[in-house]
Amino acid sequence: MTASPTRAAPRPAALAWPLPTALGVIGGILLALHLPWGGALMLLAAAYFLSIRDLRPLLLAAAGALAGYTSASVTQSRPDPMTPWLGAQVTLKGYWDGQFLNLEDPRARVALAPKPPRPPGQLTVSGRLERPSPQRTPGGFDQAAWLRAQGGLFTPAPGSVLGAARVRAYTPAAGLQGWFRRGLSAGLSERHAALMQAIELGDRSDLGREEFAGGYSVRDAFNRAGLAHLMALSGQNVALLTGVVILILSGLNLRPPARYLIPAFLLIPYLFLLVGMSPSIARAVLMGFVALIGLAVGRGRSDPLATIALAALVCLLIYPLWLLDIGFQLSFLAVLGLTLSGRLAERLPARWPRVLRLALSATILAELATLPVIASTFGQLPLVGLPANLLAEVVMAALVPLGFLAGLLGPAGGLVNWLVGPLASLLLALAEGFGRAPVLPWGHPGPGGFAAYAVAAAAGVLWLLGRVRGKVALAAALGCAVLSALPPMLRPVREITYLDVGQGDSTLVRLRGLTMLVDAGGSVGSDFDVGTRTVVPALRSLGVRKIDVLVATHADTDHIEGLTGVLNSLRVGEVWIGQPKRGDPVLNRVLQAAQAQRVPVRQVSRGDRFSVDGVTFTVLWPQRNMFSTADNDNSIVLTLESGAWRTALLGDLPDPAENFLGIGNLDLLKAAHHGSRYSTSAEFLRQTTPRNAIISVGRNTYGHPHPDVLKRLREAGVNVWRTDEQGTIHWPIP
């Protein structure tokens, strides 16, 4: 009997070199940022490469890690040349690229607040130089982190912000940019021209001021419809424009590599001469350039994963902090999802047209791939994103090339814009219609939520690859969804959240069976909508789906102006007011919004009381039918009691009225009137003996919190917590 020879186990297919290298770069950047995920990623990669007995990818990953670590370290260590002037009133002159002011001496970039509504050009502007703000509310904008991410190996990051910026002189850019802008707006209405500037140049400054009927902003409509990416100059624009060029070259019978090399090198003047170096378009051009070079080298064929990895590798070596940028994450996750669109299309009914199957598959996979980032960033998911994107993509396929052609024609752009206008109207109508549909509140996913998503996504990918059955993948996805929903159900939140709304007031109380929002901030003398831009994103990030009780303490702008935005954005059970002040424009807008949303309004006064989840709420002020002509005197005062623990919210009540409340001992005091010298008297502190006090305050010219108040609190042995120092403050209810 002859023994048969033993066959060696087949070696795994070799990995394309960009994959392990890009993985190493990502790990190295994370390590340089002192994030533990970097070490975990490197260990997992090393374990995998050792398991396949191939040291080449391990060495590539190690080289990538060293390069990524070095790039991130160099980028972070570069000092900001504007540091010596922080806090000073300055006048700066430089080139305004639509995003930042670029200075020549010293060589630096500065962010401007508010952003001037001017196209690129030479700008002279004055203001106070300040440090950028960190994230101060859940779901809020982290300006400091975003600005850091705009710097790279060869580009300084904007390290300072010119606050209260006032334009002193401006000269619009000449040359190709000025010519192109004239073409985009030739013969179009202001709204259509603003839309085309956003689509073709990424300039949303004009579009941000446009509103639909009823004060519904155009930008909000695009966000709620899941179409916000259409207003950003990104990979979609590059793909559409290069696709048109490739079609033209194909019609001229040009073959690879010329068919792909020509559009690849046309992207260079497109970036530097026409649209400028904004982060989104720089990413898109780098990705497009790498992909086209890959197609040219491969004579029309390329490895999608290797191409994506190579694009990520190039981007992150030049701009390492893009790794934490939302735009970068969304771009690459969406493209990764698109690599599987062909497999999903094969599983859809064969009787459907292939174009429809591919479009449907691409849209579904792009949305699913970006789902955790969108949920984590915006705290909500559009419910109509799929049909909205399917219809909008058809419009964009014609609108982007036509708009680009109009721009190239300059003042003669009207020859094309007669076609652009109706398409722009159609796109705006889609955004308005789908934007009025309800959204799904999601909240900020924790580590468990991301882990559950990863397991469900892995199951879905394995199903598309034919490795697992559909029932198994569906069971895994449903199981992960149930497990991610269990923690808040098993352990509901019992907490008071003092939101940082700047110089204003907003307090959220969450219990099992009750969500109460007391005030929602406001912006005196400014058109910034604190309710819509700050409070609503914070509520969504915290997972708040409905406000049961919305309290308007008194008719001061910095307390109740933002309630209108909350009423227009979230479901509200009822609104509480104290004094029904007649003729106050801010309170009238709140009441009109409540009426429009069919929310009942209830007038409360001293003695009103109710209990929920073991917590008793008592209204101590105002007294019924006894109102003052001073708004602060009429503030609603609430106490919350949970067992022996007590706290109070006093609005802007001044000290003479504080002493009439008979409030009793407190564990936690919400200091009245942002720490005004006319509140929180020594007598009141002797009556209440609080251990801790919260002061909701921001940058102001009123002297809040007053040194006398801080001294009284200190002498009474009270620990002080301030939103202007700590940001949003979370306080558990025992």
XYZ file of C-alpha atoms in Angstrom:
734
model
C 0.000 0.000 0.000
C 1.476 3.310 -1.055
C 0.887 6.382 1.033
C -0.405 9.374 -0.899
C 1.699 12.517 -0.652
C 0.507 15.130 1.840
C -0.634 18.348 0.240
C 0.487 21.588 1.822
C -2.248 23.935 2.949
C -2.741 26.722 0.417
C -1.232 30.048 1.455
C -3.619 32.962 1.755
C -3.657 35.355 -1.151
C -1.053 38.062 -0.810
C -2.308 41.386 0.445
C -1.863 44.398 -1.800
C 0.871 46.476 -0.180
C -1.268 49.620 0.484
C -3.609 47.694 2.819
C -1.176 46.799 5.643
C 0.700 50.070 5.149
C -2.469 52.163 5.526
C -3.459 50.090 8.555
C -0.075 50.845 10.110
C -0.389 54.580 9.350
C -3.783 54.695 11.084
C -2.388 52.864 14.114
C 0.638 55.160 14.284
C -1.515 58.305 14.152
C -3.764 56.995 16.923
C -0.706 56.229 19.062
C 0.652 59.752 18.482
C -2.731 61.108 19.630
C -2.483 58.954 22.784
C -5.609 57.007 21.865
C -5.635 53.357 23.052
C -7.277 52.197 19.818
C -3.911 52.616 18.094
C -2.175 49.999 20.213
C -5.137 47.619 19.948
C -5.194 48.001 16.162
C -1.483 47.295 15.856
C -1.719 44.206 18.077
C -4.637 42.813 16.063
C -2.837 43.463 12.785
C 0.375 41.830 14.061
C -1.554 38.791 15.299
C -3.261 38.386 11.909
C -0.085 38.768 9.855
C 1.780 36.302 12.069
C -1.104 33.834 11.731
C -0.730 33.797 7.933
C 3.058 33.354 8.263
C 3.889 36.311 6.036
C 6.289 38.873 7.446
C 6.051 41.285 4.484
C 2.709 42.854 5.466
C 3.923 42.996 9.066
C 6.985 44.979 8.003
C 4.836 47.245 5.815
C 2.462 47.876 8.731
C 5.401 48.683 11.007
C 6.832 51.127 8.447
C 3.402 52.712 8.063
C 3.023 53.037 11.833
C 6.364 54.827 12.084
C 5.443 57.179 9.228
C 1.989 57.899 10.664
C 3.356 58.513 14.162
C 6.024 60.868 12.819
C 3.592 62.810 10.622
C 1.070 63.279 13.437
C 3.774 64.260 15.945
C 5.290 66.866 13.617
C 1.865 68.289 12.765
C 0.828 68.578 16.417
C 4.110 70.080 17.636
C 4.073 73.011 15.209
C 3.504 76.216 17.274
C 0.873 78.785 16.351
C 2.677 82.016 15.370
C -0.364 84.063 16.452
C -0.034 83.036 20.122
C 1.693 86.301 21.248
C -1.371 88.313 20.181
C -4.049 86.175 21.870
C -6.489 88.384 23.778
C -5.463 91.504 21.855
C -7.549 93.671 19.549
C -5.878 93.352 16.143
C -6.331 94.216 12.482
C -5.260 91.523 10.024
C -4.800 91.592 6.252
C -4.535 88.500 4.106
C -6.146 86.285 1.503
C -9.636 85.071 2.422
C -10.183 81.661 0.799
C -13.801 81.383 1.948
C -12.790 79.331 4.967
C -9.747 80.946 6.619
C -7.747 84.167 6.458
C -4.275 83.309 5.148
C -1.499 85.598 6.401
C 1.960 85.951 4.866
C 3.848 87.486 7.786
C 3.685 85.597 10.036
C 2.714 82.605 7.901
C -0.499 81.527 9.561
C -4.172 80.819 9.020
C -6.867 82.391 11.205
C -10.547 81.493 11.532
C -13.021 84.387 11.550
C -16.167 84.598 13.675
C -18.625 85.426 12.353
C -17.497 84.182 8.963
C -17.666 87.093 6.466
C -20.231 86.487 3.710
C -17.644 87.267 1.054
C -16.203 85.132 -1.753
C -12.417 84.604 -1.869
C -10.294 87.730 -2.122
C -8.001 90.092 -0.226
C -9.504 90.963 3.140
C -8.693 93.396 5.932
C -10.537 92.557 9.138
C -10.385 93.590 12.790
C -11.421 91.881 16.015
C -10.143 90.213 19.156
C -7.844 87.228 18.732
C -9.064 84.279 20.827
C -8.416 80.607 21.361
C -10.875 78.281 19.595
C -13.646 76.794 21.727
C -13.683 73.106 22.655
C -16.883 71.070 22.599
C -18.980 72.429 25.466
C -22.314 70.683 24.958
C -23.204 67.111 23.947
C -23.459 67.004 20.170
C -21.943 70.480 19.984
C -19.267 71.676 17.601
C -15.681 71.130 18.780
C -14.106 74.125 17.080
C -10.653 73.528 18.544
C -10.470 69.902 17.346
C -11.830 70.799 13.915
C -9.269 73.561 13.428
C -6.431 71.270 14.511
C -7.530 68.755 11.876
C -7.139 71.368 9.125
C -3.366 71.418 9.547
C -0.910 69.066 7.880
C 2.759 68.478 7.255
C 2.967 71.428 4.864
C -0.044 73.463 5.977
C -0.275 75.293 9.326
C -3.407 74.610 11.336
C -5.505 77.643 12.294
C -4.739 77.945 15.994
C -6.711 81.081 16.772
C -10.048 82.730 16.035
C -10.673 86.402 15.338
C -13.828 87.063 17.350
C -16.344 89.823 16.577
C -14.683 90.076 13.170
C -15.499 93.265 11.245
C -14.527 93.647 7.593
C -12.576 96.852 6.972
C -11.619 96.366 3.325
C -12.224 93.751 0.679
C -11.036 93.144 -2.880
C -12.593 90.186 -4.703
C -10.301 87.621 -6.269
C -9.555 88.158 -9.917
C -8.567 85.557 -12.448
C -10.210 82.175 -12.897
C -12.070 82.100 -9.549
C -13.768 85.436 -10.137
C -14.610 84.463 -13.708
C -16.047 81.105 -12.558
C -18.243 82.703 -9.860
C -19.731 85.130 -12.373
C -20.647 82.203 -14.587
C -22.319 80.333 -11.731
C -24.644 83.235 -10.931
C -25.288 84.607 -14.436
C -29.049 84.823 -15.001
C -29.936 82.926 -11.791
C -31.937 84.045 -8.765
C -30.067 84.697 -5.516
C -31.189 81.366 -4.024
C -30.206 79.374 -7.115
C -26.839 81.167 -7.319
C -26.201 80.423 -3.610
C -27.018 76.754 -4.192
C -24.668 76.510 -7.179
C -21.824 78.164 -5.262
C -22.282 75.535 -2.541
C -22.389 72.644 -5.024
C -19.561 73.750 -7.337
C -17.250 75.634 -4.935
C -18.232 74.404 -1.486
C -19.102 77.978 -0.443
C -22.242 77.755 1.734
C -22.085 81.259 3.208
C -24.860 82.660 0.993
C -26.966 79.497 1.166
C -26.846 79.593 4.970
C -28.961 82.763 4.906
C -31.646 81.325 2.632
C -34.969 80.188 4.101
C -38.077 78.452 2.836
C -41.538 79.640 3.830
C -42.140 79.833 7.566
C -38.514 80.532 8.470
C -37.405 76.966 7.660
C -33.741 77.260 6.663
C -32.465 75.647 3.474
C -29.477 74.101 5.277
C -31.741 72.503 7.888
C -33.894 71.046 5.133
C -30.884 69.415 3.458
C -29.703 68.053 6.823
C -33.065 66.549 7.801
C -33.516 65.006 4.347
C -30.115 63.312 4.526
C -28.857 65.449 1.636
C -26.297 67.584 3.482
C -23.431 65.979 1.541
C -24.759 67.535 -1.673
C -23.871 71.006 -0.393
C -20.264 70.026 0.332
C -17.735 70.051 -2.472
C -16.669 66.428 -2.197
C -15.993 63.147 -3.951
C -19.345 63.109 -5.699
C -18.510 66.296 -7.598
C -15.075 64.999 -8.573
C -16.550 61.664 -9.688
C -19.228 63.330 -11.829
C -16.839 65.785 -13.462
C -14.097 63.240 -14.138
C -16.746 60.824 -15.387
C -17.856 63.352 -17.996
C -14.233 63.927 -19.084
C -13.639 60.155 -19.340
C -16.782 59.774 -21.470
C -15.593 62.545 -23.808
C -12.128 60.968 -24.102
C -13.704 57.566 -24.728
C -15.733 59.099 -27.547
C -12.418 60.334 -29.025
C -11.205 56.712 -29.005
C -8.456 57.431 -26.472
C -7.429 54.278 -24.669
C -5.884 53.715 -21.262
C -3.661 55.066 -19.862
C -4.351 58.420 -21.588
C -8.100 58.145 -20.888
C -7.384 58.250 -17.136
C -4.124 60.202 -16.958
C -5.600 63.316 -18.605
C -8.489 63.767 -16.081
C -6.097 62.865 -13.250
C -3.750 65.738 -14.090
C -6.641 68.106 -14.808
C -7.567 67.729 -11.124
C -4.415 69.650 -10.126
C -5.396 73.029 -11.657
C -8.998 72.314 -10.623
C -7.867 72.201 -6.982
C -5.266 74.957 -6.868
C -6.596 77.470 -9.400
C -10.353 77.063 -9.187
C -11.856 75.703 -5.963
C -9.042 76.162 -3.436
C -7.727 73.916 -0.669
C -10.797 73.244 1.445
C -10.514 69.955 3.386
C -13.405 68.173 1.664
C -12.297 68.941 -1.883
C -8.621 68.279 -1.102
C -9.615 64.811 0.125
C -11.782 64.216 -2.924
C -9.072 65.334 -5.361
C -6.413 63.207 -3.658
C -8.710 60.175 -3.709
C -9.722 60.816 -7.314
C -6.137 61.364 -8.444
C -4.960 58.104 -6.849
C -7.929 56.165 -8.265
C -7.362 57.516 -11.797
C -3.638 56.755 -11.660
C -4.520 53.239 -10.528
C -6.885 52.843 -13.474
C -4.238 54.178 -15.854
C -1.585 51.772 -14.572
C -4.039 48.873 -14.539
C -5.304 49.761 -18.022
C -8.845 50.374 -16.823
C -8.824 47.914 -13.954
C -7.784 48.348 -10.341
C -8.183 46.678 -6.971
C -10.874 48.793 -5.203
C -9.651 48.035 -1.653
C -6.034 48.673 -2.590
C -6.994 51.946 -4.288
C -8.984 53.111 -1.254
C -6.115 52.136 1.051
C -3.596 53.980 -1.111
C -5.781 57.114 -1.152
C -6.131 56.948 2.643
C -2.388 56.424 2.967
C -1.548 59.509 0.898
C -4.180 61.677 2.620
C -3.187 60.703 6.157
C 0.549 61.080 5.630
C -0.003 64.677 4.475
C -2.924 65.505 6.812
C -2.696 62.991 9.690
C -5.378 64.610 11.855
C -7.955 64.096 9.132
C -8.322 60.665 10.695
C -10.550 62.227 13.389
C -12.388 64.514 10.947
C -16.034 63.606 10.348
C -15.812 64.445 6.654
C -12.846 62.114 6.141
C -14.581 59.291 7.996
C -17.810 59.692 6.038
C -15.964 59.839 2.696
C -13.992 56.650 3.174
C -16.752 54.699 4.881
C -19.149 55.536 2.058
C -16.615 54.473 -0.584
C -15.928 51.233 1.302
C -19.647 50.530 1.319
C -19.852 51.180 -2.420
C -17.304 48.422 -3.126
C -20.021 45.886 -2.253
C -22.793 47.470 -4.322
C -22.329 44.986 -7.174
C -22.829 42.006 -4.851
C -25.957 43.531 -3.315
C -27.333 44.344 -6.767
C -26.995 40.650 -7.680
C -29.257 39.722 -4.761
C -32.033 42.100 -5.803
C -34.762 40.809 -8.164
C -33.274 40.186 -11.611
C -36.364 41.633 -13.316
C -35.479 45.095 -12.017
C -33.347 47.209 -14.400
C -29.648 46.846 -13.576
C -29.186 50.624 -13.358
C -31.917 50.796 -10.691
C -30.448 47.851 -8.778
C -26.983 49.421 -8.754
C -28.280 52.865 -7.734
C -30.417 51.358 -4.963
C -27.550 49.168 -3.728
C -25.059 52.050 -3.732
C -27.388 54.342 -1.793
C -28.294 51.679 0.794
C -24.691 50.610 1.383
C -23.371 54.169 1.592
C -26.004 55.023 4.209
C -25.426 51.843 6.213
C -21.645 52.266 6.123
C -21.838 55.811 7.486
C -24.659 55.132 9.958
C -22.608 55.071 13.211
C -20.732 58.277 12.360
C -23.921 60.128 11.402
C -25.752 58.913 14.515
C -22.819 59.817 16.766
C -22.340 63.261 15.205
C -25.900 64.442 14.644
C -27.873 62.375 17.182
C -30.515 61.539 14.574
C -31.021 59.569 11.375
C -33.092 60.728 8.387
C -35.981 58.333 7.760
C -36.302 59.425 4.138
C -32.629 59.388 3.214
C -32.967 56.514 0.743
C -35.693 57.919 -1.558
C -34.367 61.471 -1.136
C -30.874 60.471 -2.267
C -32.107 58.303 -5.124
C -34.062 61.210 -6.607
C -31.466 63.864 -5.780
C -28.624 61.885 -7.372
C -30.471 61.919 -10.707
C -30.721 65.710 -10.514
C -27.080 66.075 -9.427
C -25.868 63.950 -12.349
C -27.028 66.714 -14.695
C -26.701 69.733 -12.382
C -22.994 69.384 -11.505
C -21.612 69.152 -15.076
C -23.953 71.874 -16.343
C -23.057 74.180 -13.469
C -19.360 73.585 -14.070
C -19.797 74.434 -17.747
C -21.649 77.637 -16.813
C -18.774 78.587 -14.527
C -16.221 78.066 -17.273
C -18.259 80.351 -19.563
C -18.025 83.194 -17.027
C -20.347 86.130 -17.852
C -21.773 84.030 -20.693
C -22.899 81.375 -18.201
C -26.495 82.373 -18.820
C -26.304 80.357 -22.042
C -26.316 77.238 -19.831
C -28.035 78.491 -16.694
C -31.458 78.455 -18.344
C -31.121 74.681 -17.851
C -29.458 74.985 -14.431
C -32.298 77.076 -12.929
C -35.072 74.446 -13.234
C -32.737 71.698 -11.995
C -31.760 73.834 -8.981
C -35.463 74.455 -8.261
C -36.122 70.721 -8.413
C -33.270 69.953 -6.015
C -34.489 72.606 -3.565
C -38.031 71.234 -3.792
C -36.749 67.734 -2.981
C -34.821 69.067 0.021
C -37.805 71.039 1.310
C -40.280 68.193 0.818
C -38.165 65.413 2.318
C -36.748 67.783 4.944
C -40.188 68.182 6.503
C -40.445 64.423 7.091
C -39.811 63.177 10.651
C -36.334 62.026 11.676
C -35.314 59.180 13.972
C -33.707 60.438 17.213
C -30.733 58.229 17.992
C -28.522 59.686 20.699
C -24.757 59.353 21.030
C -23.705 55.677 20.711
C -21.339 54.388 23.384
C -18.561 51.792 22.922
C -21.160 49.023 23.215
C -23.214 50.558 20.417
C -20.213 50.749 18.098
C -19.293 47.134 18.952
C -22.849 46.003 18.198
C -22.775 47.841 14.877
C -19.431 46.234 13.987
C -20.808 42.735 14.628
C -23.979 43.441 12.616
C -21.965 44.988 9.767
C -19.579 42.011 9.701
C -22.553 39.644 9.493
C -23.983 41.649 6.584
C -20.674 41.664 4.691
C -20.256 37.908 5.186
C -23.774 37.406 3.803
C -22.956 39.483 0.714
C -19.767 37.450 0.239
C -21.746 34.217 0.510
C -20.039 33.079 3.728
C -23.156 32.963 5.940
C -26.853 32.463 5.280
C -29.231 35.387 5.212
C -31.134 34.168 8.269
C -27.924 34.097 10.312
C -26.975 37.634 9.241
C -30.485 38.922 9.989
C -30.506 37.234 13.415
C -27.120 38.787 14.230
C -28.301 42.262 13.200
C -31.552 42.000 15.180
C -29.721 40.627 18.217
C -27.225 43.498 18.171
C -30.070 46.023 17.841
C -31.854 44.533 20.857
C -28.683 44.397 22.954
C -27.810 48.028 22.145
C -31.335 49.124 23.174
C -31.306 47.292 26.519
C -28.928 49.442 28.663
C -31.082 52.631 28.705
C -34.180 50.487 29.366
C -32.583 48.556 32.229
C -30.897 51.602 33.763
C -32.811 54.779 32.849
C -31.161 58.143 33.367
C -31.837 60.113 36.580
C -29.941 63.299 35.988
C -29.986 67.080 35.775
C -27.971 68.495 32.891
C -27.003 72.156 32.963
C -26.348 72.935 29.295
C -23.667 75.433 28.384
C -25.583 77.904 26.206
C -23.177 80.788 26.714
C -24.654 83.813 28.492
C -28.031 82.216 29.041
C -29.800 79.385 30.813
C -31.007 75.898 29.921
C -31.520 72.978 32.299
C -32.604 69.448 31.380
C -34.170 67.094 33.943
C -34.432 63.413 32.974
C -36.260 60.755 34.976
C -38.072 57.526 34.233
C -41.310 58.780 32.712
C -40.432 62.492 32.553
C -38.190 64.783 30.536
C -38.362 68.460 31.490
C -36.466 71.310 29.841
C -36.299 74.552 31.785
C -35.436 77.400 29.370
C -33.344 77.029 26.205
C -30.993 79.996 26.124
C -30.972 82.861 23.679
C -28.652 85.303 21.988
C -29.283 88.954 22.770
C -28.511 91.254 19.843
C -27.547 88.378 17.518
C -29.288 86.266 14.892
C -27.621 83.065 16.157
C -30.357 80.538 16.973
C -29.187 78.977 20.256
C -32.218 76.703 20.432
C -31.759 75.143 17.001
C -27.956 75.265 16.834
C -26.990 74.395 20.413
C -29.848 73.051 22.540
C -31.531 70.761 19.990
C -28.265 69.024 18.938
C -27.438 68.530 22.623
C -30.838 66.983 23.307
C -30.527 64.672 20.317
C -27.027 63.636 21.339
C -28.374 62.753 24.785
C -31.041 60.576 23.176
C -33.971 62.853 24.048
C -36.879 62.045 21.752
C -39.607 64.056 23.449
C -39.888 66.889 25.973
C -42.791 66.229 28.334
C -42.665 69.656 30.008
C -41.063 72.764 28.523
C -40.706 75.581 31.055
C -40.371 79.250 30.080
C -39.287 80.789 33.375
C -39.745 84.450 32.365
C -39.712 86.711 29.318
C -35.968 87.281 28.963
C -34.313 86.580 25.605
C -31.336 84.727 27.099
C -33.723 82.231 28.734
C -36.599 81.571 26.346
C -35.634 82.615 22.812
C -34.302 79.110 22.115
C -37.596 77.469 23.109
C -38.998 78.284 19.667
C -36.347 76.130 18.014
C -37.028 73.293 20.456
C -40.773 73.427 19.768
C -40.141 73.330 16.018
C -37.690 70.424 16.247
C -38.945 68.016 18.934
C -42.248 66.675 20.212
C -43.362 68.594 23.323
C -46.089 67.572 25.759
C -46.911 70.961 27.298
C -45.415 74.397 27.903
C -45.351 76.053 31.335
C -45.305 79.815 31.753
C -45.565 82.038 34.806
C -46.620 85.540 33.895
C -48.560 85.680 30.585
C -46.798 88.905 29.630
C -48.632 90.748 26.863
C -46.845 92.139 23.831
C -43.412 90.613 24.490
C -42.029 89.640 21.046
C -39.836 86.776 22.287
C -42.558 85.183 24.436
C -45.066 85.707 21.620
C -42.866 83.708 19.235
C -42.678 80.876 21.760
C -46.455 80.844 22.225
C -47.040 81.026 18.457
C -44.702 78.063 17.924
C -46.586 76.130 20.613
C -49.882 76.935 18.930
C -48.527 75.915 15.515
C -47.359 72.574 16.943
C -50.628 72.162 18.901
C -48.829 72.085 22.241
C -50.991 73.115 25.228
C -49.765 76.042 27.340
C -50.253 75.959 31.103
C -49.853 78.864 33.525
C -48.284 77.718 36.803
C -47.945 79.438 40.155
C -46.952 78.856 43.781
C -48.335 75.606 45.161
C -48.454 73.569 41.931
C -46.900 70.168 42.596
C -46.529 66.723 41.075
C -44.360 63.611 41.571
C -42.780 61.153 39.161
C -40.184 58.395 39.609
C -39.790 59.247 43.291
C -39.056 62.939 42.617
C -41.424 65.726 43.712
C -41.560 68.973 41.726
C -42.933 72.051 43.474
C -43.547 75.529 42.029
C -42.628 78.186 44.642
C -42.926 81.311 42.467
C -44.636 83.339 41.076
C -47.702 83.822 43.207
C -50.941 83.670 41.269
C -52.236 87.036 39.981
C -49.368 88.937 41.627
C -46.919 90.007 38.937
C -44.217 92.654 38.702
C -43.352 94.959 35.826
C -39.772 93.622 36.090
C -39.446 90.318 34.229
C -36.878 88.873 36.642
C -39.302 89.273 39.572
C -41.717 86.919 37.804
C -39.311 84.023 37.295
C -40.703 80.526 37.822
C -38.937 78.854 40.772
C -38.931 75.054 40.992
C -37.701 72.695 43.687
C -36.911 69.024 43.110
C -36.919 66.586 46.016
C -35.715 62.982 45.890
C -35.867 61.531 49.394
C -33.756 63.807 51.569
C -31.965 65.342 48.586
C -33.192 68.735 47.377
C -32.309 71.228 44.650
C -33.836 74.416 43.259
C -33.971 76.289 39.943
C -34.525 80.021 40.437
C -34.432 81.568 36.954
C -33.387 85.222 37.342
C -35.182 85.861 40.643
C -33.519 88.763 42.546
C -32.564 88.619 46.212
C -35.539 90.409 47.839
C -37.912 87.800 46.399
C -35.513 84.903 47.161
C -35.941 85.524 50.875
C -39.767 85.202 50.654
C -39.694 81.700 49.167
C -39.214 79.720 52.369
C -37.245 77.312 50.289
C -35.521 75.386 53.099
C -32.258 73.455 53.061
C -30.749 72.545 49.688
C -28.059 70.130 48.605
C -27.625 71.782 45.216
C -28.471 75.368 44.272
C -28.877 76.649 40.729
C -27.745 80.229 41.389
C -30.191 82.822 40.089
C -29.459 85.338 37.331
C -26.088 83.885 36.237
C -24.427 84.971 39.477
C -25.684 88.563 39.456
C -24.781 90.672 42.492
C -28.520 91.178 43.075
C -29.176 87.478 43.678
C -27.868 84.737 46.000
C -27.708 86.987 49.050
C -25.935 86.063 52.284
C -29.333 85.730 54.009
C -30.587 83.357 51.316
C -27.457 81.206 51.673
C -28.010 81.037 55.460
C -31.564 79.823 54.821
C -30.664 77.179 52.254
C -27.128 76.020 53.312
C -26.315 74.443 49.924
C -23.215 72.276 49.534
C -22.856 72.952 45.806
C -23.976 75.710 43.459
C -24.269 75.798 39.661
C -23.809 79.084 37.799
C -24.949 79.119 34.166
C -22.934 81.901 32.551
C -20.967 82.765 29.430
C -18.819 85.578 28.104
C -20.679 88.794 28.955
C -20.390 92.504 29.690
C -22.653 92.395 32.777
C -19.954 91.295 35.199
C -21.519 87.848 35.756
C -20.745 86.095 37.987
C -20.133 89.053 40.258
C -17.108 88.872 42.592
C -19.386 89.633 45.574
C -21.498 86.559 44.818
C -18.436 84.351 44.445
C -17.133 85.700 47.745
C -20.453 85.002 49.500
C -20.505 81.452 48.162
C -16.903 80.883 49.175
C -17.476 82.206 52.690
C -20.517 79.941 53.031
C -18.372 76.914 52.122
C -20.237 76.253 48.867
C -18.514 74.461 45.972
C -19.068 76.453 42.761
C -19.498 74.878 39.315
C -19.623 77.196 36.287
C -20.673 76.400 32.729
C -18.203 78.958 31.340
C -15.391 76.967 32.953
C -16.614 73.356 33.038
C -18.932 73.464 30.004
C -22.102 71.361 30.266
C -22.496 69.939 33.780
C -24.179 66.587 34.516
C -25.518 66.068 38.060
C -27.023 62.719 39.148
C -30.305 62.672 41.054
C -29.991 60.157 43.926
